[in-house]
Amino acid sequence: MNHVTLGGKQNKTEYVRDFSTKGDSAAMLESKEMISFKSYQDQANMFVKDYILADSLIPYTSVIGGILACKLIYDLTQLIGTNYFKTYNSFSKIQRIEWNNRAISTIHSIFITAMSLYLVFCSDLFSDDQSTDPITVRSSSLSTFALGVSVGYFIADIAMIFWYFPSLGGYEYVVHHLLSLVAVAYSMLSGEGQLYTYMVLISETTTPGINLRWYLDVAGMKRSKAYLINGVVIFLAWMVARILLFVYMFYHVYLHFDQVEKMHIVGQILVIVVPIVLSVMNLVWFAKIVRGLRKTLAKRQ
């Protein structure tokens, strides 16, 4: 009986030893996999840091990223519209293209408005108390990256405007986009005038409202309460972001003109001339918005 018992204990011991060995092997294999995964992760992080987000490459990677993001948004909008909106399928080809195009501009406007508000009013990058460097030459990796994404958007959007001209916009849109593209690209590449570039880009906050108005129009909701509210919101947003904000920007340039004069002559022209031209265009469009709002209010009375 003792022999049997000892044999049973020996078998149990061997079983436990085998089980423990298998457990150790599994743990070692899992550990090797974790080490391998960590190694790949470190290599990926190093690639992103040293190449994609390297200061010297940020302007180029961000522009490419902006263009690719526009393509992704266009395709996703087309996919969602085709499968979930019956109205979308009843549109003409150019209406569907404009629907997708306006989705791109809406997403870009939300992104660049958020970045602009943060960099201009919340961060210390352009604060007078944080640095002795002129505000006209201050920049950061984040500010340059955001401008690069915006450049990518303007390239993609103006390419679509030219391709489908004049269905997606007339000559005024071409002028607006070309001026914006040149000014933003120069600021991104040179690092000059980024503060004033972001002040101008805050005006993109009006884009979602403009696009929503177009969506309501093609959906046959011009007589709805939503259409009226949208018109009022556009009026207020346009007056603040494209009229009053530009006045503030010109006043800021006046106060810091000694620093503006230290910029390259090209930068000085872009900081002064481009906002003036855009201001004139904003006033012309604002007059149209006022007339349109008056007509809408008159029809409801």
Short mmCIF file of C-alpha atoms in Angstrom, two decimals:
data_model
loop_
_atom_site.label_atom_id
_atom_site.label_comp_id
_atom_site.label_asym_id
_atom_site.label_seq_id
_atom_site.Cartn_x
_atom_site.Cartn_y
_atom_site.Cartn_z
CA MET A 1 0.00 0.00 0.00
CA ASN A 2 2.90 2.31 0.81
CA HIS A 3 4.50 1.56 -2.56
CA VAL A 4 1.29 2.41 -4.35
CA THR A 5 0.92 5.56 -2.31
CA LEU A 6 4.48 6.62 -3.01
CA GLY A 7 3.96 5.90 -6.70
CA GLY A 8 0.79 7.98 -6.70
CA LYS A 9 2.59 10.84 -5.02
CA GLN A 10 5.44 10.57 -7.52
CA ASN A 11 2.96 10.70 -10.45
CA LYS A 12 1.27 13.69 -8.92
CA THR A 13 4.61 15.40 -8.41
CA GLU A 14 5.60 14.77 -12.03
CA TYR A 15 2.21 16.07 -13.19
CA VAL A 16 2.60 19.23 -11.13
CA ARG A 17 6.17 19.62 -12.43
CA ASP A 18 5.01 19.20 -16.05
CA PHE A 19 2.16 21.64 -15.50
CA SER A 20 4.52 24.13 -13.88
CA THR A 21 6.98 23.74 -16.76
CA LYS A 22 4.24 24.35 -19.31
CA GLY A 23 3.08 27.38 -17.33
CA ASP A 24 6.62 28.75 -17.23
CA SER A 25 6.96 28.19 -21.00
CA ALA A 26 3.67 29.97 -21.66
CA ALA A 27 4.74 32.83 -19.41
CA MET A 28 8.10 33.07 -21.17
CA LEU A 29 6.38 33.03 -24.58
CA GLU A 30 3.96 35.72 -23.44
CA SER A 31 6.87 37.73 -22.04
CA LYS A 32 8.75 37.45 -25.36
CA GLU A 33 5.63 38.56 -27.24
CA MET A 34 5.25 41.56 -24.92
CA ILE A 35 8.91 42.48 -25.38
CA SER A 36 8.55 42.12 -29.15
CA PHE A 37 5.38 44.25 -29.15
CA LYS A 38 7.07 46.88 -26.97
CA SER A 39 10.01 46.93 -29.37
CA TYR A 40 7.74 47.50 -32.37
CA GLN A 41 5.87 50.17 -30.40
CA ASP A 42 9.11 51.96 -29.53
CA GLN A 43 10.22 51.80 -33.16
CA ALA A 44 6.88 53.21 -34.33
CA ASN A 45 7.05 56.01 -31.76
CA MET A 46 10.61 56.78 -32.81
CA PHE A 47 9.57 56.86 -36.48
CA VAL A 48 6.70 59.26 -35.73
CA LYS A 49 8.89 61.48 -33.54
CA ASP A 50 12.02 61.52 -35.71
CA TYR A 51 10.38 61.62 -39.13
CA ILE A 52 6.65 62.35 -39.30
CA LEU A 53 6.65 64.92 -36.47
CA ALA A 54 10.22 66.13 -36.81
CA ASP A 55 10.26 69.95 -36.77
CA SER A 56 11.81 70.12 -40.23
CA LEU A 57 9.20 67.76 -41.72
CA ILE A 58 6.05 68.94 -39.95
CA PRO A 59 5.07 71.39 -42.74
CA TYR A 60 5.16 68.61 -45.33
CA THR A 61 3.65 65.75 -43.31
CA SER A 62 0.84 67.98 -42.04
CA VAL A 63 -0.04 69.18 -45.56
CA ILE A 64 -0.14 65.61 -46.84
CA GLY A 65 -2.16 64.60 -43.79
CA GLY A 66 -4.62 67.43 -44.45
CA ILE A 67 -5.13 66.33 -48.07
CA LEU A 68 -5.60 62.69 -47.05
CA ALA A 69 -8.05 63.73 -44.31
CA CYS A 70 -10.11 65.60 -46.93
CA LYS A 71 -10.24 62.48 -49.09
CA LEU A 72 -11.26 60.34 -46.11
CA ILE A 73 -14.04 62.74 -45.08
CA TYR A 74 -15.31 62.92 -48.66
CA ASP A 75 -15.53 59.13 -48.96
CA LEU A 76 -17.14 58.70 -45.52
CA THR A 77 -19.71 61.40 -46.28
CA GLN A 78 -20.54 59.72 -49.57
CA LEU A 79 -20.87 56.34 -47.85
CA ILE A 80 -23.07 57.66 -45.04
CA GLY A 81 -25.22 59.74 -47.40
CA THR A 82 -25.79 56.82 -49.77
CA ASN A 83 -26.80 54.39 -47.02
CA TYR A 84 -28.59 56.54 -44.45
CA PHE A 85 -30.10 59.59 -46.22
CA LYS A 86 -32.83 59.02 -48.79
CA THR A 87 -32.63 62.66 -49.89
CA TYR A 88 -28.96 62.20 -50.82
CA ASN A 89 -29.76 59.57 -53.45
CA SER A 90 -32.33 61.87 -55.08
CA PHE A 91 -29.74 64.60 -55.67
CA SER A 92 -28.05 65.27 -58.97
CA LYS A 93 -24.40 64.30 -59.32
CA ILE A 94 -23.11 67.82 -58.70
CA GLN A 95 -25.37 68.21 -55.64
CA ARG A 96 -23.93 65.03 -54.13
CA ILE A 97 -20.41 66.31 -54.84
CA GLU A 98 -21.22 69.64 -53.18
CA TRP A 99 -22.79 67.82 -50.21
CA ASN A 100 -19.53 65.89 -49.70
CA ASN A 101 -17.41 68.98 -50.30
CA ARG A 102 -19.30 70.97 -47.68
CA ALA A 103 -18.78 68.17 -45.15
CA ILE A 104 -15.02 68.59 -45.67
CA SER A 105 -15.16 72.36 -45.16
CA THR A 106 -17.31 71.91 -42.04
CA ILE A 107 -14.86 69.51 -40.39
CA HIS A 108 -11.91 71.73 -41.34
CA SER A 109 -13.61 74.83 -39.95
CA ILE A 110 -14.32 73.12 -36.62
CA PHE A 111 -10.70 71.93 -36.37
CA ILE A 112 -9.00 75.19 -37.36
CA THR A 113 -11.38 77.37 -35.31
CA ALA A 114 -10.65 75.32 -32.19
CA MET A 115 -6.89 75.50 -32.84
CA SER A 116 -7.04 79.23 -33.58
CA LEU A 117 -9.02 80.10 -30.45
CA TYR A 118 -6.65 78.04 -28.31
CA LEU A 119 -3.43 79.47 -29.77
CA VAL A 120 -4.62 83.10 -29.88
CA PHE A 121 -6.50 83.39 -26.59
CA CYS A 122 -5.57 80.43 -24.35
CA SER A 123 -1.92 79.48 -24.95
CA ASP A 124 1.09 81.57 -23.92
CA LEU A 125 2.72 81.34 -27.35
CA PHE A 126 1.70 84.85 -28.44
CA SER A 127 1.45 86.44 -25.00
CA ASP A 128 3.34 89.73 -24.58
CA ASP A 129 4.53 88.68 -21.12
CA GLN A 130 5.94 85.24 -21.96
CA SER A 131 8.76 85.99 -24.40
CA THR A 132 11.04 88.79 -25.52
CA ASP A 133 10.86 87.60 -29.13
CA PRO A 134 8.63 89.65 -31.46
CA ILE A 135 5.16 88.11 -31.68
CA THR A 136 5.47 88.21 -35.46
CA VAL A 137 8.15 85.48 -35.47
CA ARG A 138 6.82 83.16 -32.78
CA SER A 139 5.74 79.66 -33.69
CA SER A 140 5.64 76.13 -32.32
CA SER A 141 5.39 72.59 -33.64
CA LEU A 142 1.66 72.59 -32.86
CA SER A 143 0.96 75.93 -34.54
CA THR A 144 2.93 74.91 -37.64
CA PHE A 145 1.20 71.51 -37.79
CA ALA A 146 -2.29 73.05 -37.62
CA LEU A 147 -1.44 75.50 -40.41
CA GLY A 148 -0.14 72.60 -42.52
CA VAL A 149 -3.44 70.75 -42.14
CA SER A 150 -5.24 73.93 -43.22
CA VAL A 151 -2.95 74.29 -46.25
CA GLY A 152 -3.80 70.70 -47.20
CA TYR A 153 -7.49 71.54 -46.97
CA PHE A 154 -7.19 74.67 -49.14
CA ILE A 155 -5.22 72.73 -51.76
CA ALA A 156 -7.85 69.97 -51.89
CA ASP A 157 -10.77 72.40 -51.88
CA ILE A 158 -9.45 74.75 -54.56
CA ALA A 159 -8.60 71.73 -56.71
CA MET A 160 -12.26 70.66 -56.52
CA ILE A 161 -13.43 74.22 -57.26
CA PHE A 162 -11.28 74.34 -60.40
CA TRP A 163 -12.29 70.82 -61.47
CA TYR A 164 -16.03 71.49 -61.20
CA PHE A 165 -15.89 75.23 -61.89
CA PRO A 166 -18.17 77.10 -61.45
CA SER A 167 -20.51 74.59 -59.76
CA LEU A 168 -18.75 74.71 -56.36
CA GLY A 169 -18.04 78.43 -56.39
CA GLY A 170 -17.33 81.35 -58.70
CA TYR A 171 -14.33 83.65 -59.05
CA GLU A 172 -14.84 85.14 -55.58
CA TYR A 173 -14.22 81.70 -54.04
CA VAL A 174 -11.12 81.25 -56.18
CA VAL A 175 -9.72 84.61 -55.03
CA HIS A 176 -10.58 83.88 -51.39
CA HIS A 177 -8.97 80.43 -51.46
CA LEU A 178 -5.85 81.52 -53.34
CA LEU A 179 -5.21 84.40 -50.93
CA SER A 180 -5.82 82.15 -47.94
CA LEU A 181 -3.61 79.40 -49.34
CA VAL A 182 -0.68 81.74 -50.04
CA ALA A 183 -0.92 83.50 -46.68
CA VAL A 184 -1.28 80.32 -44.61
CA ALA A 185 1.46 78.49 -46.54
CA TYR A 186 3.90 81.39 -46.12
CA SER A 187 3.18 81.61 -42.39
CA MET A 188 3.62 77.84 -42.04
CA LEU A 189 6.94 77.70 -43.92
CA SER A 190 8.51 80.91 -42.59
CA GLY A 191 7.09 80.96 -39.07
CA GLU A 192 6.24 84.64 -39.55
CA GLY A 193 2.90 86.23 -38.75
CA GLN A 194 1.30 83.09 -37.35
CA LEU A 195 -0.63 85.10 -34.75
CA TYR A 196 -2.39 87.19 -37.40
CA THR A 197 -2.91 84.14 -39.61
CA TYR A 198 -4.77 82.44 -36.78
CA MET A 199 -6.80 85.58 -36.07
CA VAL A 200 -8.00 85.51 -39.67
CA LEU A 201 -8.65 81.76 -39.53
CA ILE A 202 -11.03 82.24 -36.59
CA SER A 203 -13.42 83.57 -39.23
CA GLU A 204 -13.86 79.95 -40.38
CA THR A 205 -16.26 79.61 -37.44
CA THR A 206 -19.02 80.86 -39.77
CA THR A 207 -18.58 77.96 -42.21
CA PRO A 208 -20.72 75.32 -40.43
CA GLY A 209 -23.69 77.69 -40.36
CA ILE A 210 -23.31 78.54 -44.05
CA ASN A 211 -23.11 74.86 -44.96
CA LEU A 212 -26.10 74.00 -42.77
CA ARG A 213 -28.10 76.65 -44.62
CA TRP A 214 -27.26 74.96 -47.92
CA TYR A 215 -28.26 71.56 -46.49
CA LEU A 216 -31.60 72.96 -45.29
CA ASP A 217 -32.17 74.57 -48.67
CA VAL A 218 -31.61 71.41 -50.74
CA ALA A 219 -33.69 69.45 -48.25
CA GLY A 220 -36.67 71.72 -48.99
CA MET A 221 -36.73 73.38 -45.54
CA LYS A 222 -36.45 77.05 -46.54
CA ARG A 223 -39.75 77.83 -44.79
CA SER A 224 -38.85 75.99 -41.58
CA LYS A 225 -38.10 77.58 -38.23
CA ALA A 226 -34.64 76.00 -38.35
CA TYR A 227 -33.88 77.95 -41.55
CA LEU A 228 -34.87 81.22 -39.88
CA ILE A 229 -32.79 80.51 -36.76
CA ASN A 230 -29.88 79.53 -38.96
CA GLY A 231 -30.06 82.89 -40.75
CA VAL A 232 -29.99 84.82 -37.48
CA VAL A 233 -27.03 82.76 -36.19
CA ILE A 234 -25.11 83.35 -39.43
CA PHE A 235 -25.77 87.09 -39.18
CA LEU A 236 -24.44 87.29 -35.62
CA ALA A 237 -21.49 84.94 -36.20
CA TRP A 238 -20.46 86.76 -39.38
CA MET A 239 -20.61 90.16 -37.69
CA VAL A 240 -18.43 88.96 -34.79
CA ALA A 241 -15.95 86.66 -36.59
CA ARG A 242 -15.60 88.41 -39.96
CA ILE A 243 -16.25 92.06 -39.15
CA LEU A 244 -15.46 92.91 -35.51
CA LEU A 245 -12.61 90.41 -35.22
CA PHE A 246 -10.92 91.88 -38.29
CA VAL A 247 -11.20 95.35 -36.74
CA TYR A 248 -9.51 93.98 -33.61
CA MET A 249 -6.79 92.37 -35.72
CA PHE A 250 -6.01 95.63 -37.55
CA TYR A 251 -5.87 97.41 -34.18
CA HIS A 252 -3.48 94.75 -32.89
CA VAL A 253 -1.27 95.19 -35.98
CA TYR A 254 -1.27 98.95 -35.35
CA LEU A 255 -0.14 98.48 -31.73
CA HIS A 256 2.66 96.07 -32.77
CA PHE A 257 3.59 97.71 -36.07
CA ASP A 258 7.21 98.09 -34.94
CA GLN A 259 7.40 94.30 -34.83
CA VAL A 260 5.52 93.89 -38.12
CA GLU A 261 8.13 96.09 -39.80
CA LYS A 262 10.83 93.57 -38.84
CA MET A 263 9.16 90.89 -40.95
CA HIS A 264 10.21 90.07 -44.50
CA ILE A 265 8.54 92.34 -47.06
CA VAL A 266 6.45 89.39 -48.29
CA GLY A 267 5.25 88.74 -44.76
CA GLN A 268 4.35 92.41 -44.28
CA ILE A 269 2.27 92.40 -47.46
CA LEU A 270 0.46 89.22 -46.46
CA VAL A 271 -0.26 90.51 -42.94
CA ILE A 272 -1.65 93.83 -44.17
CA VAL A 273 -2.92 93.45 -47.75
CA VAL A 274 -4.55 89.98 -47.56
CA PRO A 275 -6.72 90.80 -44.50
CA ILE A 276 -7.79 94.07 -46.17
CA VAL A 277 -8.92 92.23 -49.33
CA LEU A 278 -10.67 89.56 -47.26
CA SER A 279 -12.37 92.28 -45.19
CA VAL A 280 -13.81 93.87 -48.32
CA MET A 281 -15.08 90.48 -49.49
CA ASN A 282 -16.55 89.82 -46.03
CA LEU A 283 -18.41 93.14 -46.12
CA VAL A 284 -19.84 92.36 -49.57
CA TRP A 285 -20.98 88.90 -48.40
CA PHE A 286 -22.34 90.41 -45.17
CA ALA A 287 -24.53 92.76 -47.19
CA LYS A 288 -25.92 89.73 -49.04
CA ILE A 289 -26.57 87.96 -45.72
CA VAL A 290 -28.48 90.99 -44.41
CA ARG A 291 -30.61 91.15 -47.56
CA GLY A 292 -31.31 87.43 -47.40
CA LEU A 293 -32.29 87.61 -43.73
CA ARG A 294 -34.63 90.52 -44.44
CA LYS A 295 -36.35 88.55 -47.20
CA THR A 296 -36.75 85.53 -44.94
CA LEU A 297 -38.24 87.64 -42.15
CA ALA A 298 -40.56 89.43 -44.59
CA LYS A 299 -41.93 86.15 -45.92
CA ARG A 300 -42.81 84.96 -42.40
CA GLN A 301 -44.78 88.06 -41.53
#
